[in-house]
mmCIF file of N, CA and C in Angstrom:
data_model
loop_
_atom_site.group_PDB
_atom_site.id
_atom_site.type_symbol
_atom_site.label_atom_id
_atom_site.label_comp_id
_atom_site.label_asym_id
_atom_site.label_seq_id
_atom_site.Cartn_x
_atom_site.Cartn_y
_atom_site.Cartn_z
ATOM 1 N N MET A 1 -27.698 18.337 7.410
ATOM 2 C CA MET A 1 -27.863 17.992 6.002
ATOM 3 C C MET A 1 -28.778 16.781 5.928
ATOM 4 N N ASN A 2 -29.737 16.801 5.034
ATOM 5 C CA ASN A 2 -30.677 15.699 4.876
ATOM 6 C C ASN A 2 -30.399 14.960 3.587
ATOM 7 N N VAL A 3 -30.919 13.743 3.516
ATOM 8 C CA VAL A 3 -30.842 12.992 2.270
ATOM 9 C C VAL A 3 -31.693 13.732 1.246
ATOM 10 N N ALA A 4 -31.308 13.686 0.000
ATOM 11 C CA ALA A 4 -31.942 14.466 -1.059
ATOM 12 C C ALA A 4 -33.434 14.185 -1.192
ATOM 13 N N PRO A 5 -34.225 15.233 -1.469
ATOM 14 C CA PRO A 5 -35.640 15.005 -1.763
ATOM 15 C C PRO A 5 -35.774 14.302 -3.105
ATOM 16 N N PRO A 6 -36.910 13.644 -3.369
ATOM 17 C CA PRO A 6 -37.089 12.935 -4.640
ATOM 18 C C PRO A 6 -36.835 13.851 -5.841
ATOM 19 N N GLY A 7 -36.151 13.306 -6.864
ATOM 20 C CA GLY A 7 -35.846 14.064 -8.065
ATOM 21 C C GLY A 7 -34.576 14.898 -7.965
ATOM 22 N N HIS A 8 -33.996 14.939 -6.800
ATOM 23 C CA HIS A 8 -32.779 15.708 -6.565
ATOM 24 C C HIS A 8 -31.662 14.720 -6.263
ATOM 25 N N TYR A 9 -30.509 14.929 -6.852
ATOM 26 C CA TYR A 9 -29.386 14.022 -6.645
ATOM 27 C C TYR A 9 -28.369 14.653 -5.700
ATOM 28 N N THR A 10 -27.879 13.839 -4.791
ATOM 29 C CA THR A 10 -26.808 14.243 -3.887
ATOM 30 C C THR A 10 -25.712 13.193 -3.979
ATOM 31 N N ILE A 11 -24.473 13.661 -4.070
ATOM 32 C CA ILE A 11 -23.337 12.740 -4.056
ATOM 33 C C ILE A 11 -22.505 13.044 -2.818
ATOM 34 N N TYR A 12 -22.251 12.015 -2.035
ATOM 35 C CA TYR A 12 -21.332 12.103 -0.899
ATOM 36 C C TYR A 12 -19.969 11.802 -1.500
ATOM 37 N N HIS A 13 -19.185 12.851 -1.618
ATOM 38 C CA HIS A 13 -18.037 12.875 -2.520
ATOM 39 C C HIS A 13 -16.738 13.140 -1.770
ATOM 40 N N ASN A 14 -15.702 12.426 -2.200
ATOM 41 C CA ASN A 14 -14.339 12.698 -1.761
ATOM 42 C C ASN A 14 -13.563 13.043 -3.024
ATOM 43 N N PRO A 15 -13.213 14.313 -3.216
ATOM 44 C CA PRO A 15 -12.551 14.706 -4.456
ATOM 45 C C PRO A 15 -11.193 14.031 -4.681
ATOM 46 N N ARG A 16 -10.630 13.433 -3.655
ATOM 47 C CA ARG A 16 -9.334 12.753 -3.810
ATOM 48 C C ARG A 16 -9.500 11.299 -4.253
ATOM 49 N N CYS A 17 -10.742 10.821 -4.314
ATOM 50 C CA CYS A 17 -11.028 9.424 -4.667
ATOM 51 C C CYS A 17 -11.366 9.320 -6.151
ATOM 52 N N SER A 18 -10.649 8.476 -6.870
ATOM 53 C CA SER A 18 -10.884 8.339 -8.311
ATOM 54 C C SER A 18 -12.278 7.784 -8.601
ATOM 55 N N LYS A 19 -12.782 6.866 -7.795
ATOM 56 C CA LYS A 19 -14.132 6.316 -8.001
ATOM 57 C C LYS A 19 -15.184 7.400 -7.805
ATOM 58 N N SER A 20 -14.974 8.248 -6.819
ATOM 59 C CA SER A 20 -15.901 9.329 -6.553
ATOM 60 C C SER A 20 -15.890 10.343 -7.701
ATOM 61 N N ARG A 21 -14.722 10.678 -8.188
ATOM 62 C CA ARG A 21 -14.615 11.605 -9.316
ATOM 63 C C ARG A 21 -15.273 11.012 -10.563
ATOM 64 N N ALA A 22 -15.085 9.717 -10.779
ATOM 65 C CA ALA A 22 -15.677 9.062 -11.953
ATOM 66 C C ALA A 22 -17.199 9.030 -11.855
ATOM 67 N N ALA A 23 -17.731 8.771 -10.673
ATOM 68 C CA ALA A 23 -19.190 8.760 -10.492
ATOM 69 C C ALA A 23 -19.768 10.147 -10.744
ATOM 70 N N LEU A 24 -19.113 11.177 -10.238
ATOM 71 C CA LEU A 24 -19.566 12.549 -10.464
ATOM 72 C C LEU A 24 -19.530 12.875 -11.959
ATOM 73 N N ALA A 25 -18.479 12.476 -12.641
ATOM 74 C CA ALA A 25 -18.375 12.727 -14.084
ATOM 75 C C ALA A 25 -19.494 12.024 -14.847
ATOM 76 N N LEU A 26 -19.824 10.792 -14.460
ATOM 77 C CA LEU A 26 -20.915 10.068 -15.120
ATOM 78 C C LEU A 26 -22.247 10.787 -14.945
ATOM 79 N N LEU A 27 -22.515 11.268 -13.744
ATOM 80 C CA LEU A 27 -23.756 12.012 -13.519
ATOM 81 C C LEU A 27 -23.802 13.239 -14.423
ATOM 82 N N ARG A 28 -22.709 13.966 -14.466
ATOM 83 C CA ARG A 28 -22.658 15.177 -15.288
ATOM 84 C C ARG A 28 -22.792 14.860 -16.779
ATOM 85 N N GLU A 29 -22.212 13.738 -17.224
ATOM 86 C CA GLU A 29 -22.353 13.326 -18.625
ATOM 87 C C GLU A 29 -23.812 13.069 -18.991
ATOM 88 N N HIS A 30 -24.611 12.740 -17.995
ATOM 89 C CA HIS A 30 -26.036 12.477 -18.202
ATOM 90 C C HIS A 30 -26.900 13.688 -17.843
ATOM 91 N N GLY A 31 -26.276 14.863 -17.771
ATOM 92 C CA GLY A 31 -27.014 16.090 -17.561
ATOM 93 C C GLY A 31 -27.470 16.337 -16.136
ATOM 94 N N ILE A 32 -26.871 15.640 -15.188
ATOM 95 C CA ILE A 32 -27.250 15.797 -13.785
ATOM 96 C C ILE A 32 -26.149 16.539 -13.049
ATOM 97 N N GLU A 33 -26.516 17.637 -12.425
ATOM 98 C CA GLU A 33 -25.576 18.375 -11.576
ATOM 99 C C GLU A 33 -26.040 18.157 -10.143
ATOM 100 N N PRO A 34 -25.434 17.180 -9.470
ATOM 101 C CA PRO A 34 -25.885 16.851 -8.116
ATOM 102 C C PRO A 34 -25.413 17.854 -7.083
ATOM 103 N N GLU A 35 -26.094 17.848 -5.961
ATOM 104 C CA GLU A 35 -25.563 18.555 -4.791
ATOM 105 C C GLU A 35 -24.345 17.749 -4.347
ATOM 106 N N ILE A 36 -23.240 18.405 -4.140
ATOM 107 C CA ILE A 36 -22.009 17.716 -3.755
ATOM 108 C C ILE A 36 -21.776 17.934 -2.267
ATOM 109 N N VAL A 37 -21.715 16.837 -1.534
ATOM 110 C CA VAL A 37 -21.425 16.896 -0.108
ATOM 111 C C VAL A 37 -20.024 16.356 0.096
ATOM 112 N N ASP A 38 -19.112 17.243 0.456
ATOM 113 C CA ASP A 38 -17.753 16.818 0.791
ATOM 114 C C ASP A 38 -17.837 16.313 2.234
ATOM 115 N N TYR A 39 -18.119 15.033 2.361
ATOM 116 C CA TYR A 39 -18.438 14.472 3.675
ATOM 117 C C TYR A 39 -17.248 14.490 4.638
ATOM 118 N N LEU A 40 -16.039 14.661 4.120
ATOM 119 C CA LEU A 40 -14.897 14.762 5.021
ATOM 120 C C LEU A 40 -14.876 16.116 5.723
ATOM 121 N N LYS A 41 -15.408 17.140 5.055
ATOM 122 C CA LYS A 41 -15.489 18.472 5.649
ATOM 123 C C LYS A 41 -16.806 18.689 6.387
ATOM 124 N N HIS A 42 -17.859 18.023 5.932
ATOM 125 C CA HIS A 42 -19.200 18.166 6.508
ATOM 126 C C HIS A 42 -19.733 16.769 6.809
ATOM 127 N N ALA A 43 -19.273 16.227 7.912
ATOM 128 C CA ALA A 43 -19.609 14.850 8.272
ATOM 129 C C ALA A 43 -21.111 14.679 8.470
ATOM 130 N N PRO A 44 -21.687 13.638 7.879
ATOM 131 C CA PRO A 44 -23.107 13.386 8.086
ATOM 132 C C PRO A 44 -23.369 12.966 9.532
ATOM 133 N N ALA A 45 -24.470 13.443 10.074
ATOM 134 C CA ALA A 45 -24.888 13.064 11.423
ATOM 135 C C ALA A 45 -25.462 11.652 11.386
ATOM 136 N N VAL A 46 -25.614 11.063 12.553
ATOM 137 C CA VAL A 46 -26.145 9.697 12.649
ATOM 138 C C VAL A 46 -27.508 9.596 11.972
ATOM 139 N N ALA A 47 -28.376 10.579 12.164
ATOM 140 C CA ALA A 47 -29.708 10.534 11.548
ATOM 141 C C ALA A 47 -29.611 10.526 10.022
ATOM 142 N N GLU A 48 -28.692 11.302 9.477
ATOM 143 C CA GLU A 48 -28.498 11.333 8.031
ATOM 144 C C GLU A 48 -27.955 9.992 7.533
ATOM 145 N N LEU A 49 -27.023 9.417 8.270
ATOM 146 C CA LEU A 49 -26.489 8.098 7.913
ATOM 147 C C LEU A 49 -27.577 7.034 7.977
ATOM 148 N N ARG A 50 -28.449 7.132 8.958
ATOM 149 C CA ARG A 50 -29.555 6.183 9.087
ATOM 150 C C ARG A 50 -30.479 6.284 7.866
ATOM 151 N N ALA A 51 -30.761 7.510 7.424
ATOM 152 C CA ALA A 51 -31.588 7.702 6.228
ATOM 153 C C ALA A 51 -30.886 7.135 4.994
ATOM 154 N N LEU A 52 -29.573 7.300 4.924
ATOM 155 C CA LEU A 52 -28.825 6.755 3.786
ATOM 156 C C LEU A 52 -28.873 5.238 3.747
ATOM 157 N N ILE A 53 -28.684 4.573 4.878
ATOM 158 C CA ILE A 53 -28.714 3.101 4.834
ATOM 159 C C ILE A 53 -30.110 2.600 4.487
ATOM 160 N N THR A 54 -31.131 3.370 4.864
ATOM 161 C CA THR A 54 -32.491 2.997 4.465
ATOM 162 C C THR A 54 -32.633 3.116 2.955
ATOM 163 N N ALA A 55 -32.162 4.222 2.386
ATOM 164 C CA ALA A 55 -32.239 4.418 0.940
ATOM 165 C C ALA A 55 -31.368 3.410 0.188
ATOM 166 N N LEU A 56 -30.244 3.062 0.764
ATOM 167 C CA LEU A 56 -29.345 2.081 0.155
ATOM 168 C C LEU A 56 -29.878 0.655 0.281
ATOM 169 N N GLN A 57 -30.725 0.450 1.263
ATOM 170 C CA GLN A 57 -31.227 -0.884 1.607
ATOM 171 C C GLN A 57 -30.071 -1.828 1.935
ATOM 172 N N LEU A 58 -29.169 -1.294 2.762
ATOM 173 C CA LEU A 58 -28.001 -2.057 3.185
ATOM 174 C C LEU A 58 -27.880 -2.031 4.706
ATOM 175 N N ALA A 59 -27.196 -3.019 5.220
ATOM 176 C CA ALA A 59 -26.854 -3.023 6.636
ATOM 177 C C ALA A 59 -25.786 -1.962 6.880
ATOM 178 N N PRO A 60 -25.771 -1.350 8.061
ATOM 179 C CA PRO A 60 -24.777 -0.305 8.353
ATOM 180 C C PRO A 60 -23.340 -0.734 8.097
ATOM 181 N N ARG A 61 -23.013 -1.986 8.351
ATOM 182 C CA ARG A 61 -21.632 -2.434 8.163
ATOM 183 C C ARG A 61 -21.184 -2.348 6.707
ATOM 184 N N LYS A 62 -22.143 -2.284 5.769
ATOM 185 C CA LYS A 62 -21.810 -2.212 4.344
ATOM 186 C C LYS A 62 -21.361 -0.817 3.911
ATOM 187 N N ILE A 63 -21.557 0.202 4.754
ATOM 188 C CA ILE A 63 -21.117 1.554 4.385
ATOM 189 C C ILE A 63 -19.823 1.938 5.092
ATOM 190 N N VAL A 64 -19.229 0.993 5.799
ATOM 191 C CA VAL A 64 -18.005 1.257 6.558
ATOM 192 C C VAL A 64 -16.789 0.786 5.766
ATOM 193 N N ARG A 65 -15.830 1.695 5.608
ATOM 194 C CA ARG A 65 -14.565 1.351 4.958
ATOM 195 C C ARG A 65 -13.631 0.754 6.016
ATOM 196 N N ARG A 66 -13.539 -0.550 6.018
ATOM 197 C CA ARG A 66 -12.749 -1.248 7.030
ATOM 198 C C ARG A 66 -11.250 -1.178 6.770
ATOM 199 N N SER A 67 -10.862 -0.706 5.607
ATOM 200 C CA SER A 67 -9.427 -0.633 5.281
ATOM 201 C C SER A 67 -8.755 0.613 5.851
ATOM 202 N N GLU A 68 -9.541 1.535 6.379
ATOM 203 C CA GLU A 68 -8.967 2.768 6.923
ATOM 204 C C GLU A 68 -8.258 2.500 8.252
ATOM 205 N N PRO A 69 -7.093 3.107 8.474
ATOM 206 C CA PRO A 69 -6.361 2.902 9.728
ATOM 207 C C PRO A 69 -7.190 3.232 10.977
ATOM 208 N N VAL A 70 -8.021 4.258 10.903
ATOM 209 C CA VAL A 70 -8.829 4.611 12.079
ATOM 210 C C VAL A 70 -9.787 3.484 12.453
ATOM 211 N N TRP A 71 -10.231 2.706 11.474
ATOM 212 C CA TRP A 71 -11.121 1.582 11.766
ATOM 213 C C TRP A 71 -10.414 0.562 12.653
ATOM 214 N N ARG A 72 -9.166 0.272 12.310
ATOM 215 C CA ARG A 72 -8.407 -0.694 13.123
ATOM 216 C C ARG A 72 -8.178 -0.137 14.531
ATOM 217 N N GLU A 73 -7.951 1.174 14.621
ATOM 218 C CA GLU A 73 -7.755 1.798 15.932
ATOM 219 C C GLU A 73 -9.012 1.711 16.799
ATOM 220 N N LEU A 74 -10.174 1.794 16.176
ATOM 221 C CA LEU A 74 -11.428 1.737 16.933
ATOM 222 C C LEU A 74 -11.708 0.337 17.470
ATOM 223 N N ASP A 75 -11.143 -0.682 16.800
ATOM 224 C CA ASP A 75 -11.274 -2.068 17.247
ATOM 225 C C ASP A 75 -12.741 -2.470 17.437
ATOM 226 N N ILE A 76 -13.561 -2.196 16.416
ATOM 227 C CA ILE A 76 -14.979 -2.559 16.426
ATOM 228 C C ILE A 76 -15.165 -3.755 15.509
ATOM 229 N N ASP A 77 -15.872 -4.755 15.969
ATOM 230 C CA ASP A 77 -16.190 -5.895 15.118
ATOM 231 C C ASP A 77 -17.482 -5.548 14.378
ATOM 232 N N PRO A 78 -17.413 -5.295 13.049
ATOM 233 C CA PRO A 78 -18.597 -4.861 12.319
ATOM 234 C C PRO A 78 -19.706 -5.904 12.276
ATOM 235 N N ASP A 79 -19.344 -7.166 12.453
ATOM 236 C CA ASP A 79 -20.353 -8.216 12.430
ATOM 237 C C ASP A 79 -21.065 -8.359 13.771
ATOM 238 N N LEU A 80 -20.473 -7.818 14.828
ATOM 239 C CA LEU A 80 -21.086 -7.913 16.155
ATOM 240 C C LEU A 80 -21.629 -6.581 16.659
ATOM 241 N N ALA A 81 -21.108 -5.480 16.129
ATOM 242 C CA ALA A 81 -21.522 -4.156 16.606
ATOM 243 C C ALA A 81 -22.947 -3.853 16.174
ATOM 244 N N ASP A 82 -23.663 -3.127 17.016
ATOM 245 C CA ASP A 82 -25.030 -2.749 16.654
ATOM 246 C C ASP A 82 -25.008 -1.529 15.732
ATOM 247 N N GLU A 83 -26.156 -1.244 15.149
ATOM 248 C CA GLU A 83 -26.293 -0.150 14.188
ATOM 249 C C GLU A 83 -25.835 1.183 14.778
ATOM 250 N N ASN A 84 -26.238 1.473 16.005
ATOM 251 C CA ASN A 84 -25.883 2.750 16.626
ATOM 252 C C ASN A 84 -24.372 2.912 16.763
ATOM 253 N N THR A 85 -23.689 1.849 17.139
ATOM 254 C CA THR A 85 -22.235 1.898 17.297
ATOM 255 C C THR A 85 -21.552 2.175 15.965
ATOM 256 N N LEU A 86 -21.984 1.469 14.921
ATOM 257 C CA LEU A 86 -21.369 1.651 13.604
ATOM 258 C C LEU A 86 -21.626 3.050 13.054
ATOM 259 N N LEU A 87 -22.866 3.515 13.157
ATOM 260 C CA LEU A 87 -23.196 4.832 12.617
ATOM 261 C C LEU A 87 -22.515 5.948 13.414
ATOM 262 N N ALA A 88 -22.394 5.771 14.713
ATOM 263 C CA ALA A 88 -21.685 6.761 15.529
ATOM 264 C C ALA A 88 -20.209 6.817 15.143
ATOM 265 N N ALA A 89 -19.626 5.667 14.837
ATOM 266 C CA ALA A 89 -18.217 5.635 14.424
ATOM 267 C C ALA A 89 -18.021 6.375 13.099
ATOM 268 N N VAL A 90 -18.930 6.162 12.153
ATOM 269 C CA VAL A 90 -18.825 6.837 10.853
ATOM 270 C C VAL A 90 -19.064 8.337 11.018
ATOM 271 N N ALA A 91 -20.022 8.721 11.840
ATOM 272 C CA ALA A 91 -20.289 10.152 12.060
ATOM 273 C C ALA A 91 -19.085 10.839 12.707
ATOM 274 N N ALA A 92 -18.428 10.144 13.620
ATOM 275 C CA ALA A 92 -17.265 10.715 14.307
ATOM 276 C C ALA A 92 -16.009 10.698 13.437
ATOM 277 N N HIS A 93 -15.940 9.738 12.520
ATOM 278 C CA HIS A 93 -14.770 9.565 11.651
ATOM 279 C C HIS A 93 -15.267 9.396 10.214
ATOM 280 N N PRO A 94 -15.635 10.483 9.543
ATOM 281 C CA PRO A 94 -16.265 10.367 8.221
ATOM 282 C C PRO A 94 -15.401 9.696 7.156
ATOM 283 N N ILE A 95 -14.104 9.592 7.375
ATOM 284 C CA ILE A 95 -13.253 8.866 6.440
ATOM 285 C C ILE A 95 -13.706 7.412 6.318
ATOM 286 N N LEU A 96 -14.463 6.933 7.299
ATOM 287 C CA LEU A 96 -14.946 5.554 7.286
ATOM 288 C C LEU A 96 -16.127 5.338 6.342
ATOM 289 N N LEU A 97 -16.739 6.414 5.847
ATOM 290 C CA LEU A 97 -17.906 6.268 4.976
ATOM 291 C C LEU A 97 -17.480 5.758 3.611
ATOM 292 N N GLU A 98 -18.110 4.687 3.178
ATOM 293 C CA GLU A 98 -17.854 4.166 1.834
ATOM 294 C C GLU A 98 -18.202 5.250 0.827
ATOM 295 N N ARG A 99 -17.470 5.287 -0.262
ATOM 296 C CA ARG A 99 -17.684 6.341 -1.238
ATOM 297 C C ARG A 99 -17.570 5.814 -2.650
ATOM 298 N N PRO A 100 -18.183 6.563 -3.537
ATOM 299 C CA PRO A 100 -19.160 7.622 -3.320
ATOM 300 C C PRO A 100 -20.542 7.026 -3.086
ATOM 301 N N ILE A 101 -21.384 7.762 -2.428
ATOM 302 C CA ILE A 101 -22.792 7.395 -2.310
ATOM 303 C C ILE A 101 -23.580 8.467 -3.044
ATOM 304 N N VAL A 102 -24.476 8.032 -3.916
ATOM 305 C CA VAL A 102 -25.362 8.947 -4.624
ATOM 306 C C VAL A 102 -26.784 8.629 -4.191
ATOM 307 N N SER A 103 -27.500 9.680 -3.817
ATOM 308 C CA SER A 103 -28.863 9.523 -3.317
ATOM 309 C C SER A 103 -29.834 10.384 -4.112
ATOM 310 N N THR A 104 -31.023 9.839 -4.318
ATOM 311 C CA THR A 104 -32.120 10.607 -4.917
ATOM 312 C C THR A 104 -33.190 10.882 -3.870
ATOM 313 N N GLY A 105 -32.931 10.552 -2.653
ATOM 314 C CA GLY A 105 -33.908 10.722 -1.587
ATOM 315 C C GLY A 105 -34.423 9.373 -1.130
ATOM 316 N N ARG A 106 -35.196 8.735 -1.975
ATOM 317 C CA ARG A 106 -35.754 7.419 -1.624
ATOM 318 C C ARG A 106 -34.810 6.279 -1.956
ATOM 319 N N ARG A 107 -33.970 6.485 -2.960
ATOM 320 C CA ARG A 107 -33.038 5.447 -3.391
ATOM 321 C C ARG A 107 -31.618 5.988 -3.349
ATOM 322 N N ALA A 108 -30.685 5.080 -3.157
ATOM 323 C CA ALA A 108 -29.275 5.455 -3.155
ATOM 324 C C ALA A 108 -28.456 4.248 -3.580
ATOM 325 N N VAL A 109 -27.259 4.524 -4.075
ATOM 326 C CA VAL A 109 -26.316 3.466 -4.426
ATOM 327 C C VAL A 109 -24.926 3.896 -4.016
ATOM 328 N N ILE A 110 -24.101 2.904 -3.752
ATOM 329 C CA ILE A 110 -22.667 3.136 -3.577
ATOM 330 C C ILE A 110 -22.056 2.989 -4.955
ATOM 331 N N GLY A 111 -21.347 3.996 -5.408
ATOM 332 C CA GLY A 111 -20.788 4.014 -6.751
ATOM 333 C C GLY A 111 -19.500 3.240 -6.892
ATOM 334 N N ARG A 112 -19.543 1.979 -6.576
ATOM 335 C CA ARG A 112 -18.414 1.072 -6.749
ATOM 336 C C ARG A 112 -18.927 -0.170 -7.459
ATOM 337 N N PRO A 113 -18.687 -0.289 -8.718
ATOM 338 C CA PRO A 113 -17.965 0.613 -9.604
ATOM 339 C C PRO A 113 -18.791 1.871 -9.882
ATOM 340 N N PRO A 114 -18.166 2.916 -10.396
ATOM 341 C CA PRO A 114 -18.862 4.178 -10.623
ATOM 342 C C PRO A 114 -20.136 4.049 -11.465
ATOM 343 N N GLU A 115 -20.161 3.106 -12.385
ATOM 344 C CA GLU A 115 -21.324 2.917 -13.257
ATOM 345 C C GLU A 115 -22.593 2.563 -12.490
ATOM 346 N N ARG A 116 -22.458 2.148 -11.270
ATOM 347 C CA ARG A 116 -23.645 1.832 -10.451
ATOM 348 C C ARG A 116 -24.544 3.051 -10.280
ATOM 349 N N VAL A 117 -23.985 4.260 -10.360
ATOM 350 C CA VAL A 117 -24.830 5.462 -10.191
ATOM 351 C C VAL A 117 -25.862 5.564 -11.292
ATOM 352 N N LEU A 118 -25.610 4.945 -12.433
ATOM 353 C CA LEU A 118 -26.558 4.979 -13.541
ATOM 354 C C LEU A 118 -27.846 4.236 -13.214
ATOM 355 N N GLU A 119 -27.835 3.385 -12.204
ATOM 356 C CA GLU A 119 -29.052 2.685 -11.760
ATOM 357 C C GLU A 119 -30.104 3.657 -11.266
ATOM 358 N N LEU A 120 -29.683 4.837 -10.857
ATOM 359 C CA LEU A 120 -30.607 5.834 -10.309
ATOM 360 C C LEU A 120 -31.258 6.692 -11.397
ATOM 361 N N LEU A 121 -30.760 6.629 -12.615
ATOM 362 C CA LEU A 121 -31.281 7.480 -13.695
ATOM 363 C C LEU A 121 -32.576 6.931 -14.249
#
């Protein structure tokens, strides 16, 4: 799976997450039907995650959910770990991916709060 081409919206979505559901609803309210990637079922590969952090213009540690129990089990220091280590951890354990992420290809935002997705419109 690749990051969305320009003009196309993709949401990395967890249907059990209220923030993710709210971001998807906001996109739809604005007439956008994004490609929905259930990243827990279809984990993004390291290359896809690398493209996302480029579009997000964030350090890899900013897309990691450190509150997840698996993160504590991995015992990785996000401030000391290199990009490859962090992205490999997220690819292997997609529950660690911050959500939701909405991408237009060149640009992306983390929808926390959900209204942040409106920055892409």
